[in-house]
Coordinates of C-alpha atoms (C1' of nucleotides) in Angstrom, one line a residue:
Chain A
X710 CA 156.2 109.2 64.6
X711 CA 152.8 108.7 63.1
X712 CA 151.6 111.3 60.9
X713 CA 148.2 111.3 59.7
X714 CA 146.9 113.4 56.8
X715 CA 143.2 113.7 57.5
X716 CA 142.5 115.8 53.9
X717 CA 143.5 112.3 52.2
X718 CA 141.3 110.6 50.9
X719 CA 142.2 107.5 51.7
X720 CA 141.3 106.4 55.3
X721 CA 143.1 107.0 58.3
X722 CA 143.0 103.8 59.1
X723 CA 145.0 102.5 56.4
X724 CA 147.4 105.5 57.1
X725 CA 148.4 104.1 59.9
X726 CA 148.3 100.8 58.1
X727 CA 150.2 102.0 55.9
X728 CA 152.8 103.8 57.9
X729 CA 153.2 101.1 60.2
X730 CA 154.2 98.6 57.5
X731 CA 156.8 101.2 56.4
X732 CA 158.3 101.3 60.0
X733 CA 158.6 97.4 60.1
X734 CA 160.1 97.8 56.3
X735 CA 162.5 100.2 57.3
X736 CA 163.7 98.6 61.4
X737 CA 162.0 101.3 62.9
X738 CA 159.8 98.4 64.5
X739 CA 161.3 95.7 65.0
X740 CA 160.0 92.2 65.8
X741 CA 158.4 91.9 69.5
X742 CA 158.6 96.2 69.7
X743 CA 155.5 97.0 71.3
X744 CA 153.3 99.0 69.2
X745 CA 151.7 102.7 71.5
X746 CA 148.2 101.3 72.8
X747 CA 144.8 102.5 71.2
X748 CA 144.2 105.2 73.8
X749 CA 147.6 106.9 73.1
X750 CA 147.7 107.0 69.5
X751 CA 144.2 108.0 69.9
X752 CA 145.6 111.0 71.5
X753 CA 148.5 111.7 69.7
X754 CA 146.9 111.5 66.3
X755 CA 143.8 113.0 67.2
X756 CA 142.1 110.2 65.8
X757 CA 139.1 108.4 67.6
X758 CA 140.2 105.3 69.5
X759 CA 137.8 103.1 66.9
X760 CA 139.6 103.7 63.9
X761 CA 143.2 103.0 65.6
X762 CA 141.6 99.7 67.1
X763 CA 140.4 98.8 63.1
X764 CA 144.1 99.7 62.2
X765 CA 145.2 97.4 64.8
X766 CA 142.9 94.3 63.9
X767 CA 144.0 94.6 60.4
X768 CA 147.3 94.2 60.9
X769 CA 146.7 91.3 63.4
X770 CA 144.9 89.7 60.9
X771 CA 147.6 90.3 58.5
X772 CA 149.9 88.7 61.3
X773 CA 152.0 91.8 61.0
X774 CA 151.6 92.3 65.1
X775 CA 150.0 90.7 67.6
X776 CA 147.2 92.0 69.8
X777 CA 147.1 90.7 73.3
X778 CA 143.7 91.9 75.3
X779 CA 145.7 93.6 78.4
X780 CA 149.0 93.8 77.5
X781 CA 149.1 95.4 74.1
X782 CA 149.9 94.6 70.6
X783 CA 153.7 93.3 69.5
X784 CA 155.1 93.4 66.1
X785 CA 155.6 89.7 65.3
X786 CA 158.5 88.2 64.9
X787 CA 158.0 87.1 61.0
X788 CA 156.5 90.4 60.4
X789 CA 159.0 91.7 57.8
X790 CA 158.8 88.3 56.0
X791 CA 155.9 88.4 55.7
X792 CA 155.5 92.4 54.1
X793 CA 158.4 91.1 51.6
X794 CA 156.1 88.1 50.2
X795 CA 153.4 90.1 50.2
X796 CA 155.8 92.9 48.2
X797 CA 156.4 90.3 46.0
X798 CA 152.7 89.1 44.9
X799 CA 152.3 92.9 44.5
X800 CA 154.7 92.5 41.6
X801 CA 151.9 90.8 39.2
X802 CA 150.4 94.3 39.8
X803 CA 153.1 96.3 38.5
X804 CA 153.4 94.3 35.6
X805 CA 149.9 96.0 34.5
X806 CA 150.5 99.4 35.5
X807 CA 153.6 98.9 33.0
X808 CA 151.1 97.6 30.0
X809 CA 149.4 100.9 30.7
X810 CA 152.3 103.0 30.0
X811 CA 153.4 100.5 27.2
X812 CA 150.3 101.5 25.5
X813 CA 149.8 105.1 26.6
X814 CA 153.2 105.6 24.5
X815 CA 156.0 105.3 27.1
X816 CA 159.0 104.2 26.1
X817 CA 160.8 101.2 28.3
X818 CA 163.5 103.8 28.1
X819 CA 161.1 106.2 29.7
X820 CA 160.5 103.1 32.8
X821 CA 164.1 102.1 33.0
X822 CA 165.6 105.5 34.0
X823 CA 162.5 105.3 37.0
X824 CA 163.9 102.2 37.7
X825 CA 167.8 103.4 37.7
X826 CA 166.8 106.5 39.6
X827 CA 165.5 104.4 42.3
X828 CA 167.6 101.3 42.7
X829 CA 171.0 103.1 42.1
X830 CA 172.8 104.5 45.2
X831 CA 170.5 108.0 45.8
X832 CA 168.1 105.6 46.8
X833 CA 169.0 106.0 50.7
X834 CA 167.7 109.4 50.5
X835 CA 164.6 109.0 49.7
X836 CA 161.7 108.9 52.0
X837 CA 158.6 107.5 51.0
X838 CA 156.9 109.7 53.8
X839 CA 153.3 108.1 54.4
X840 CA 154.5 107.2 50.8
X841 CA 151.5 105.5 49.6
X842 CA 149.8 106.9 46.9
X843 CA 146.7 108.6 47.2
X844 CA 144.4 106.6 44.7
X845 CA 142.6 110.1 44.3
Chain B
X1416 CA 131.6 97.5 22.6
X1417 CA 132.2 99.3 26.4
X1418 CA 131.8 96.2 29.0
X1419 CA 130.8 97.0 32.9
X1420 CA 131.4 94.7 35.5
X1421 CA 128.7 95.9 38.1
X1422 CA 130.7 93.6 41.1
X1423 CA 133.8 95.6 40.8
X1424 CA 135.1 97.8 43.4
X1425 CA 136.0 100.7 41.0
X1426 CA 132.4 102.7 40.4
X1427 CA 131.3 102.5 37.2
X1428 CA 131.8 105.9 36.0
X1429 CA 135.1 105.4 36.4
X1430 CA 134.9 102.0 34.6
X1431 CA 133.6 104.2 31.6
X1432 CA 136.2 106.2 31.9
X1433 CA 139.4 104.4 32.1
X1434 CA 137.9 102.2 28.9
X1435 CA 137.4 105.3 26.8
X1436 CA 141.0 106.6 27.9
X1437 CA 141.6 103.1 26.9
X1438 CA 139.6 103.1 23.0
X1439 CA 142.0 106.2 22.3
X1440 CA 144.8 104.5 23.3
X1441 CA 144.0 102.0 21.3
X1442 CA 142.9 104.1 18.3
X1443 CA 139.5 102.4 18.1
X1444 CA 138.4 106.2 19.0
X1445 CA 140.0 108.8 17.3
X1446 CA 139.9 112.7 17.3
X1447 CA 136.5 113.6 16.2
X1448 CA 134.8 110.8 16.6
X1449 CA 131.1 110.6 18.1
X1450 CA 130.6 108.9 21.3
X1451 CA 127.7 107.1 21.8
X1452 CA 124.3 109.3 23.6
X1453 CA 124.0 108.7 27.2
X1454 CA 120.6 107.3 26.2
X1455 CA 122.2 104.5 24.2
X1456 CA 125.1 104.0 26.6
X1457 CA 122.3 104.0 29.6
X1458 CA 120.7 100.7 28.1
X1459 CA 123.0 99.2 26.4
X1460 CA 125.3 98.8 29.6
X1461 CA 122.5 98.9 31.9
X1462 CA 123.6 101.8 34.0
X1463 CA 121.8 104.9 35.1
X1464 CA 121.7 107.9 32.7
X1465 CA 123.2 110.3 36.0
X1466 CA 126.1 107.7 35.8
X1467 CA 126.9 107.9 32.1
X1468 CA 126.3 111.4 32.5
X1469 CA 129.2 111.6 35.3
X1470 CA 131.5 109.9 33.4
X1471 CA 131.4 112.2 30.2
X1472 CA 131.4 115.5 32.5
X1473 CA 134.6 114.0 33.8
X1474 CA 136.5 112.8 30.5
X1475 CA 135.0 117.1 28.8
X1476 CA 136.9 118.2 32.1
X1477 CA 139.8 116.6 31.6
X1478 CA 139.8 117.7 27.7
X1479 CA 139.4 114.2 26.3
X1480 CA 135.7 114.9 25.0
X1481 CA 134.0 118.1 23.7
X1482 CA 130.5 117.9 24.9
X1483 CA 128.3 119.7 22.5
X1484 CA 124.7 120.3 24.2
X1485 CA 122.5 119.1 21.2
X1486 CA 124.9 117.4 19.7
X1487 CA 126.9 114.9 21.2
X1488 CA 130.2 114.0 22.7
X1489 CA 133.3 114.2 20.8
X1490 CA 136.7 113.0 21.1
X1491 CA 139.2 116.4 21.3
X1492 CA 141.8 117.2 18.9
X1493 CA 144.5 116.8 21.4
X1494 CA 142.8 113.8 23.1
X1495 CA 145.4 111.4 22.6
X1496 CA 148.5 113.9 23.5
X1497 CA 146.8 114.5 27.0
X1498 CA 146.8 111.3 27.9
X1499 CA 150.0 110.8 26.9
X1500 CA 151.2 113.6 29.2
X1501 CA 149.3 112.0 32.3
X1502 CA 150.8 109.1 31.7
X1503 CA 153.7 110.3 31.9
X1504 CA 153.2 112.5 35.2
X1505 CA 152.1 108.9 36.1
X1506 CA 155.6 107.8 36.0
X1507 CA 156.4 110.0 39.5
X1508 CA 154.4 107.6 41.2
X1509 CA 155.5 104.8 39.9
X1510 CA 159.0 105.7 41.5
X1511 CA 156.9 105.5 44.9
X1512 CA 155.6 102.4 44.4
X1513 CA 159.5 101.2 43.0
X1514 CA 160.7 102.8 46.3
X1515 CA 158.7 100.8 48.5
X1516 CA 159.7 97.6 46.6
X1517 CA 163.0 98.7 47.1
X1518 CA 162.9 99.0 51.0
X1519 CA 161.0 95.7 51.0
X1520 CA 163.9 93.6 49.6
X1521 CA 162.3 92.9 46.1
X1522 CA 166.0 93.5 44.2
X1523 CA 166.4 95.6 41.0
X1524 CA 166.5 92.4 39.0
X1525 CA 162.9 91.3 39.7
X1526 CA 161.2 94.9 38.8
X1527 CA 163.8 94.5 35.5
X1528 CA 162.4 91.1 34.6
X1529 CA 158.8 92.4 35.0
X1530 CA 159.7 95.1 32.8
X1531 CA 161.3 93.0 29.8
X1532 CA 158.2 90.6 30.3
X1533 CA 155.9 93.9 29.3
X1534 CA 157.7 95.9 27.0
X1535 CA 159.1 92.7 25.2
X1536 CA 157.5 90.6 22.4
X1537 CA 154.3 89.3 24.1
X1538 CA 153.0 92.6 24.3
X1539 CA 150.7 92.7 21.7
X1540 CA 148.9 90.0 23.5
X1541 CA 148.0 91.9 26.5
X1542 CA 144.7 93.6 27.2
X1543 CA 144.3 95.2 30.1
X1544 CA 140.9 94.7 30.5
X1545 CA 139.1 97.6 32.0
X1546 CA 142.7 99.0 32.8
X1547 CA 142.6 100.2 36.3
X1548 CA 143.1 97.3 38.4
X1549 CA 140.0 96.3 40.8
X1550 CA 140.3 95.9 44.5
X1551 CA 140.4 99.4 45.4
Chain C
X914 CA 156.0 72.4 84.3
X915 CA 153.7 74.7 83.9
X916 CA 154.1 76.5 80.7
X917 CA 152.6 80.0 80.0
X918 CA 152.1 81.7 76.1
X919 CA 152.2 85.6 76.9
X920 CA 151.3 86.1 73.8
X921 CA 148.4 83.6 72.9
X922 CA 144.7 84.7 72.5
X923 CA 143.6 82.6 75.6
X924 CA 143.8 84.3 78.6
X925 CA 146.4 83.4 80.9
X926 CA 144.3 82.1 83.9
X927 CA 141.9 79.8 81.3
X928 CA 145.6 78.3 80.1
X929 CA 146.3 77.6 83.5
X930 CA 142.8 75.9 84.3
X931 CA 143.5 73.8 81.3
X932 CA 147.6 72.6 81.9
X933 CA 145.7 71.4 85.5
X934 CA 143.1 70.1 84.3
X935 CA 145.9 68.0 81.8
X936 CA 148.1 67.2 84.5
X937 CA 145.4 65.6 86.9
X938 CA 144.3 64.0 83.7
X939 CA 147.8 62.6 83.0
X940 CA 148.4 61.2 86.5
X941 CA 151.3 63.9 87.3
X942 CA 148.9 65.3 89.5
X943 CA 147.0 63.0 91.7
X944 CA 144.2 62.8 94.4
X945 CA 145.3 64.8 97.6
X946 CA 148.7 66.4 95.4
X947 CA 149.5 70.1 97.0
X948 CA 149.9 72.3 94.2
X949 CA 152.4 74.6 93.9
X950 CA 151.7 78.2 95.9
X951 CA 150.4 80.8 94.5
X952 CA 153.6 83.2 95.2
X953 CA 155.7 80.2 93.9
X954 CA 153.7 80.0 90.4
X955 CA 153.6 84.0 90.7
X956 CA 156.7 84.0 90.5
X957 CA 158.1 80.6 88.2
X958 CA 155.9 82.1 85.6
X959 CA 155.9 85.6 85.8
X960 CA 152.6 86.0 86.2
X961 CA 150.5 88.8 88.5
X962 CA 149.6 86.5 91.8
X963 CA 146.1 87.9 91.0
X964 CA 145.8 85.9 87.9
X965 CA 147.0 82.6 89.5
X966 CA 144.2 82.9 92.1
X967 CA 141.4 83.7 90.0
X968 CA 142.5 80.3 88.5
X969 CA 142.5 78.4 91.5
X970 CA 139.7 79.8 92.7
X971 CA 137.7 78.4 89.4
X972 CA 140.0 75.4 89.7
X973 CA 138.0 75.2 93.1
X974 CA 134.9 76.1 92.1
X975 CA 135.1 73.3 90.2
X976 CA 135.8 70.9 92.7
X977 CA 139.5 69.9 91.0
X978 CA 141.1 71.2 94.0
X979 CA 140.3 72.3 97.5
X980 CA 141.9 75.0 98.5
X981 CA 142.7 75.3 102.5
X982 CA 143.9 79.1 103.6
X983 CA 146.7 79.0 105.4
X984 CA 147.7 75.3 104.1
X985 CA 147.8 75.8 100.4
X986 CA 145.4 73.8 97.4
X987 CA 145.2 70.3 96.8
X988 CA 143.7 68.3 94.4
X989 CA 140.3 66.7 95.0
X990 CA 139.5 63.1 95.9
X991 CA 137.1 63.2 92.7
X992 CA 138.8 65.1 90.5
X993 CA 139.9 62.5 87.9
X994 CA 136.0 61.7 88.4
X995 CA 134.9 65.0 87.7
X996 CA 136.9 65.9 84.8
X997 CA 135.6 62.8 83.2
X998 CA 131.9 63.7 83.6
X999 CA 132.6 66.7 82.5
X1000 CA 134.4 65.7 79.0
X1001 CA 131.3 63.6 78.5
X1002 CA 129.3 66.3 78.6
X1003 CA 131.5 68.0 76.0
X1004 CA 130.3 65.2 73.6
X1005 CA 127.3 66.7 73.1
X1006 CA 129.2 69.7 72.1
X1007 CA 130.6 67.3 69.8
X1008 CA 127.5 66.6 68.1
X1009 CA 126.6 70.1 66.6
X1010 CA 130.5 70.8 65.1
X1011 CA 129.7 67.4 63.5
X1012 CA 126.4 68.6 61.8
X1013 CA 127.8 71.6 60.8
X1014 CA 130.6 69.4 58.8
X1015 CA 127.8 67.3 57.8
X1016 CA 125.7 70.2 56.3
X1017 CA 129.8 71.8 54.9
X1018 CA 129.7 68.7 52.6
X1019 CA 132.2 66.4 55.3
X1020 CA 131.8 62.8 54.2
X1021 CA 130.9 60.6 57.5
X1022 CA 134.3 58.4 55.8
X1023 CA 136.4 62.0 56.3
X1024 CA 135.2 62.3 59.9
X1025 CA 136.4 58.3 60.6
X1026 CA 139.8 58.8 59.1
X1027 CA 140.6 61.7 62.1
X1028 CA 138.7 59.2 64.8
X1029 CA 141.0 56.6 63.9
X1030 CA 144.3 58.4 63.7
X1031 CA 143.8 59.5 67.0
X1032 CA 142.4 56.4 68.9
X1033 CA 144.9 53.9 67.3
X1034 CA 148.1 53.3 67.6
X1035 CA 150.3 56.6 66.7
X1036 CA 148.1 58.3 70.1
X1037 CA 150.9 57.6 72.8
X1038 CA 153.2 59.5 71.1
X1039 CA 150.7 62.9 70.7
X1040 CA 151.2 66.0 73.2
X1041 CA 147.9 68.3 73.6
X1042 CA 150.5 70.9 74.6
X1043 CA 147.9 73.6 76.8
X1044 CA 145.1 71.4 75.6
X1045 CA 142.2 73.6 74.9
X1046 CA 143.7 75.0 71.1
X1047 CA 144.3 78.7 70.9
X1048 CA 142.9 81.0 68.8
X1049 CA 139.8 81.4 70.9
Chain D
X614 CA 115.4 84.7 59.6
X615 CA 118.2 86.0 61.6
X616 CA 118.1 85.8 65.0
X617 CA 120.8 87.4 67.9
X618 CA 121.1 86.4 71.4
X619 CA 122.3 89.2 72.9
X620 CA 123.0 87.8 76.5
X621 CA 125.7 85.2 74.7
X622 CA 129.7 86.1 74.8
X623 CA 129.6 85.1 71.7
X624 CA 130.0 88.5 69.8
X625 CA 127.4 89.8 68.1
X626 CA 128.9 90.5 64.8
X627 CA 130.6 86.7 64.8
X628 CA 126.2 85.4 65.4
X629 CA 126.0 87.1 62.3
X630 CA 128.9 85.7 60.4
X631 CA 127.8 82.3 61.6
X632 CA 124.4 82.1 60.8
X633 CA 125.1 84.0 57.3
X634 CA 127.5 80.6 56.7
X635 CA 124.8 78.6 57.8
X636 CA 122.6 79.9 55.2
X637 CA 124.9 79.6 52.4
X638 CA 125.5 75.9 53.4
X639 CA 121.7 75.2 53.9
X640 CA 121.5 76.9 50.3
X641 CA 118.9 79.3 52.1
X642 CA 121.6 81.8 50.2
X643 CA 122.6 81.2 47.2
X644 CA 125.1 82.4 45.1
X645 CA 123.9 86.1 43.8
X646 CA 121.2 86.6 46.1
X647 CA 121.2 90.0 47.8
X648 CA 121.8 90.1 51.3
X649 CA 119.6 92.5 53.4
X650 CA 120.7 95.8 53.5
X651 CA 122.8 96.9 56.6
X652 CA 119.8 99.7 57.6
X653 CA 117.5 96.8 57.4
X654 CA 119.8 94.2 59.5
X655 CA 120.1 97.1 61.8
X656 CA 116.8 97.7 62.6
X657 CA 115.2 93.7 62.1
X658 CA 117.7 92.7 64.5
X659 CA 118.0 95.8 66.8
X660 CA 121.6 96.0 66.3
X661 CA 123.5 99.1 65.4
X662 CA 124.7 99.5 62.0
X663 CA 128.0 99.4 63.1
X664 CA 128.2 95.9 63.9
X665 CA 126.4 94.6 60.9
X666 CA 128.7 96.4 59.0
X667 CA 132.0 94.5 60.4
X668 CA 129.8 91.5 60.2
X669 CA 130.0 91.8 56.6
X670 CA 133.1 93.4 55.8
X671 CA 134.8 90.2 57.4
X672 CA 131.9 88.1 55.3
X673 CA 133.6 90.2 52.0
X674 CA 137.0 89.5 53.7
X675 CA 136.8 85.8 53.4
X676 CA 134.9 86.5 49.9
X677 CA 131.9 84.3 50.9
X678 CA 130.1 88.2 50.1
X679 CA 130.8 91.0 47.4
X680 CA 129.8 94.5 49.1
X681 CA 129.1 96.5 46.4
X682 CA 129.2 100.3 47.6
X683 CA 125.8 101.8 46.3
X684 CA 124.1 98.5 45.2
X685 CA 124.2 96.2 48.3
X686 CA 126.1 93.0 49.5
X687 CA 125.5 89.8 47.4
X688 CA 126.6 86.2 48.4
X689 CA 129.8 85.2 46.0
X690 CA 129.6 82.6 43.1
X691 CA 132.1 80.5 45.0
X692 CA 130.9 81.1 48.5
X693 CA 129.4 77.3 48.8
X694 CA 133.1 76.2 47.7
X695 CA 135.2 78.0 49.7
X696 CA 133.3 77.2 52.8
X697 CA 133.4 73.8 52.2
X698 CA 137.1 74.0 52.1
X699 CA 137.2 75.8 55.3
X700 CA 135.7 72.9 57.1
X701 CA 137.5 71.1 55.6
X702 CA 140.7 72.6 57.5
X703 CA 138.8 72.3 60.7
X704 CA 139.0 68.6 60.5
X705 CA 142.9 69.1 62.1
X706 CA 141.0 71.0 65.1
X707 CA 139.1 68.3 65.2
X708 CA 141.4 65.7 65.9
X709 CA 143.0 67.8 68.9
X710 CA 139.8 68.0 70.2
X711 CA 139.6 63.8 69.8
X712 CA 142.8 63.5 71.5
X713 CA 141.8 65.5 74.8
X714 CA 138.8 63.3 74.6
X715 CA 140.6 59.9 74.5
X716 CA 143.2 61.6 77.7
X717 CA 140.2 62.1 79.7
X718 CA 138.8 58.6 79.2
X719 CA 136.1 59.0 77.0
X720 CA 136.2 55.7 74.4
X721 CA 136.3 55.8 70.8
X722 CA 133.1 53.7 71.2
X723 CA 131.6 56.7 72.9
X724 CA 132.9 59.1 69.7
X725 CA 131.7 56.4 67.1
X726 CA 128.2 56.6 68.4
X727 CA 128.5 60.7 68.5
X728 CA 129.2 60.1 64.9
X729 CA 127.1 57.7 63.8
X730 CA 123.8 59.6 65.6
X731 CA 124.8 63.0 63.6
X732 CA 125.8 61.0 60.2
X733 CA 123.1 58.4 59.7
X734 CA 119.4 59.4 58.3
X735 CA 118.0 60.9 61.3
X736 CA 120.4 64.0 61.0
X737 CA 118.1 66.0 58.5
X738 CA 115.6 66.8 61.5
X739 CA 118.6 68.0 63.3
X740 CA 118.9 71.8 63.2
X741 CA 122.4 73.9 64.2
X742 CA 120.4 76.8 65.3
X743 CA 122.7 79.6 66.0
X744 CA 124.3 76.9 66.7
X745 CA 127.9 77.6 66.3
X746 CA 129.0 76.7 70.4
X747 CA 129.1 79.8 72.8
X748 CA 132.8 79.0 73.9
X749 CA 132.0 80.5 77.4
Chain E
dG544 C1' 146.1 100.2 82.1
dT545 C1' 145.2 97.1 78.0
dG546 C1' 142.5 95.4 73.8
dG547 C1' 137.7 94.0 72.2
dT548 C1' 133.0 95.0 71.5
dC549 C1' 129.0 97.8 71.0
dT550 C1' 125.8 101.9 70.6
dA551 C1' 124.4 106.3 68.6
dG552 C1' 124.6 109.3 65.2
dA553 C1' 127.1 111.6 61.5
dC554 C1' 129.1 112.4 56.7
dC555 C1' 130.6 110.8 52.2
dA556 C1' 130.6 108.7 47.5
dC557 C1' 128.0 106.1 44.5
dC558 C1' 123.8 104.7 42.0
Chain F
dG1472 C1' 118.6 104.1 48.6
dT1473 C1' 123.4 101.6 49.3
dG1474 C1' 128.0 100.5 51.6
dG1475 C1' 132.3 102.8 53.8
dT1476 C1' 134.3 105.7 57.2
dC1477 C1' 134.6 108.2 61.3
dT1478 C1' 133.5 110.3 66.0
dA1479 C1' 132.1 110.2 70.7
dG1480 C1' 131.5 107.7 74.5
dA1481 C1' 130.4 103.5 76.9
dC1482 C1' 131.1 98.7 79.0
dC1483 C1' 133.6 94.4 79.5
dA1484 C1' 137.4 91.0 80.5
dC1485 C1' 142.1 90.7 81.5
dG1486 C1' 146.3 91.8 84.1

DNA sequence: GTGGTCTAGACCACC
DNA sequence: GTGGTCTAGACCACG
C-alpha cells in the first residue's frame, strides 16, 4: 500500500504524510478505517518506528486521524473535509507559481491545455503515485 | 538591488538564485552583463563569500552565468532561452499539483479563475518577490 | 448512564473515575448506593473488565467507594465530604493558571466576566458532560 | 535558566515548551533573541538532543520561534501577541473548570478570593515556576 | 498489542 | 557551528 522512496529527498515522513492524505483523497481510507499501527508499518516499510510515530502525530495534529494510546489511530470522520479546505487555501499558492510562468514567457494558452489535459475525462487514469513533487 | 531575507526557510543561495533567474526574466540583467564580485555581493547582503560563491557555481552550471576566473561573472548568451525551457519542463509538474486539486474536489472552475486573475490585466502589478515561495 | 468516548485522549478508566465522581456529586449516586458490577459495566460499555477495576479500585483508594468482595462496591458514607475537600484543594491549582493569565496580559475584569457566567443564573442549565475536559 | 524535572509526567519536551512561553511573557525573551542552541540545551539540561529538538519544532509550529537551519532558533516578532491570544482562548477551559467547582460545592466567594489574591498587588512576588500543573 | 516518550548516536545541508 | 532527519532500541501507560 505504502510505498516509500528512501533516495527522495524529501523525508519519509511526509511520504507517508503525503501518501496517506492521498488515500483519504481518493476513499482508499475512509473515515473511522483504522490506520496499520507504528510497529507494522515500521516493518513493512522498513522504516524505524520513530519516523512512522512523527507521521502519525502530524496528521493527528492536522486532525486528519486520530491516535488513541492502545487502540490505534482512526481516520477521522471530517478528514476529507478537512484536506479539501486545506486544497483550497493551497490555491493562493498556485496563483504564484502561475505569475512565474507568466513572466518566464508562458503563454496562458501554454497553462490552459495543462489544465484541459487534467480536468477533462482522461483524468481517471491518472495516478499521482506518491505524486508529490520532489522540491529537489 | 538583490534583497535576502535571512528568516526564510529557503537557504540563501538559493534566494540569490531564484532573484537572478528572476533580473533576467525581468530584463534588468541581460546577456552580457557583469554580475556583481562575490566580495561586493558578500557585504552588501551580508552573507558569507562560500555562500555567494555557491550560488554563482550553481546559476555557471546551469548555463545562466559564464564565470570567468579573473574576470567576473557574466550573464550567457542563451541565458534567457534556458530558463524559458525549464519553465516550461516546469509545466509537467504543475499537472501534478492540478491532479491533486482535482482528486480533492477543488472544480475546474476555481483553478480557471486563478488563472484569468494571473494572466489577466493586473499582471503587471505583480512581483513575486523572491519568487520561490517560502515555507519549504 | 455511564457514557464512554473510545476515542477521547483521556484514558478510559480516569473517564470513569470522573462520571463517578459527577454522579455522587450530583446526588444520583448517594451514600451507601451499590454500583453497578464490574461484569455489568464490562459489558454496558464495552469495556475490558480489567479497566473497570483498575477504576474502582482508585475509586476505593480514594475512599468514594468501598468495595466488599463477594457483595459488590458501594459508595462511601463520606464521599460527598471527600470530594469536596478535595475540589478545595484544586483551588490552589487554581491560583497558578490565574498568574499565568495574569502575566499573558488577562485583565482581572476578563477573569470576573467567566466567574459570573458560571455562578449566576444561566448555571442550572450547564452539563460538565465527563467533567474533567479532554484533551489531556 | 531552564530547569527539568525529570521525575514529573509531565513530558519533558512540553517543560520546555512551557517554560520557553513563560519567558517570552515575562519578556525574559524577547522578540529576536536567539534561543540556545539545541547542542547546548542538550547538554545544560542533560537531555538528549532529540527532545529539545521537538520542543522547538512545536515552538516553530505555533510560530512563537523561527528555526533557521544553519543559524539557530530566534523568538518571533509576534510571539508576545500570539500567546496572549492563546490565553485568551483558555478563558472557555476555564469556565468548565468553574463549573465543576460550583457542582462540588465550592462558593463563588471561595473563587473571588482565589482571584482577588493572584490579581491584586501582591502577585508580582508570585512566581509560576515550571509552573505549568503536572496533570498527574 | 497499542501509541507516546526518551536516549544514544549518526548523517545531511547550510552557513 | 547550526537545525533537520533518521536509526536502533528502550521504557511506560493503557487495554
Amino acid at each position: 500500500m505504502y510505498l516509500i522512496d528512501a533516495m527522495s529527498r524529501t523525508p519519509v515522513y511526509e511520504q507517508i504524510i503525503a501518501q496517506t492524505e492521498d488515500f483519504i483523497l481518493k476513499g482508499i481510507f475512509s473515515a473511522g478505517d483504522k490506520l496499520p499501527s507504528v510497529r507494522n508499518l515500521s516493518v513493512e516499510l522498513s522504516v524505524n518506528p520513530n519516523t512512522i510515530q512523527k507521521a502519525l502525530s502530524e496528521l493527528d495534529r492536522r486532525r486528519l486521524i486520530t491516535s488513541v494510546p492502545g487502540k490505534g489511530s482512526f481516520i477521522s470522520e471530517n478528514a476529507m473535509e478537512i484536506l479539501h479546505d486545506a486544497k483550497s487555501r493551497e490555491l493562493e499558492e498556485l496563483k504564484v507559481k502561475l505569475t512565474e510562468f507568466r513572466i518566464a514567457g508562458i503563454t496562458k494558452a501554454d497553462v490552459m491545455r495543462c489544465v484541459d489535459e487534467v480536468f477533462e475525462d482522461g483524468a481517471a487514469a491518472i495516478t499521482t503515485g506518491g505524486g508529490h513533487n520532489d522540491q529537489g
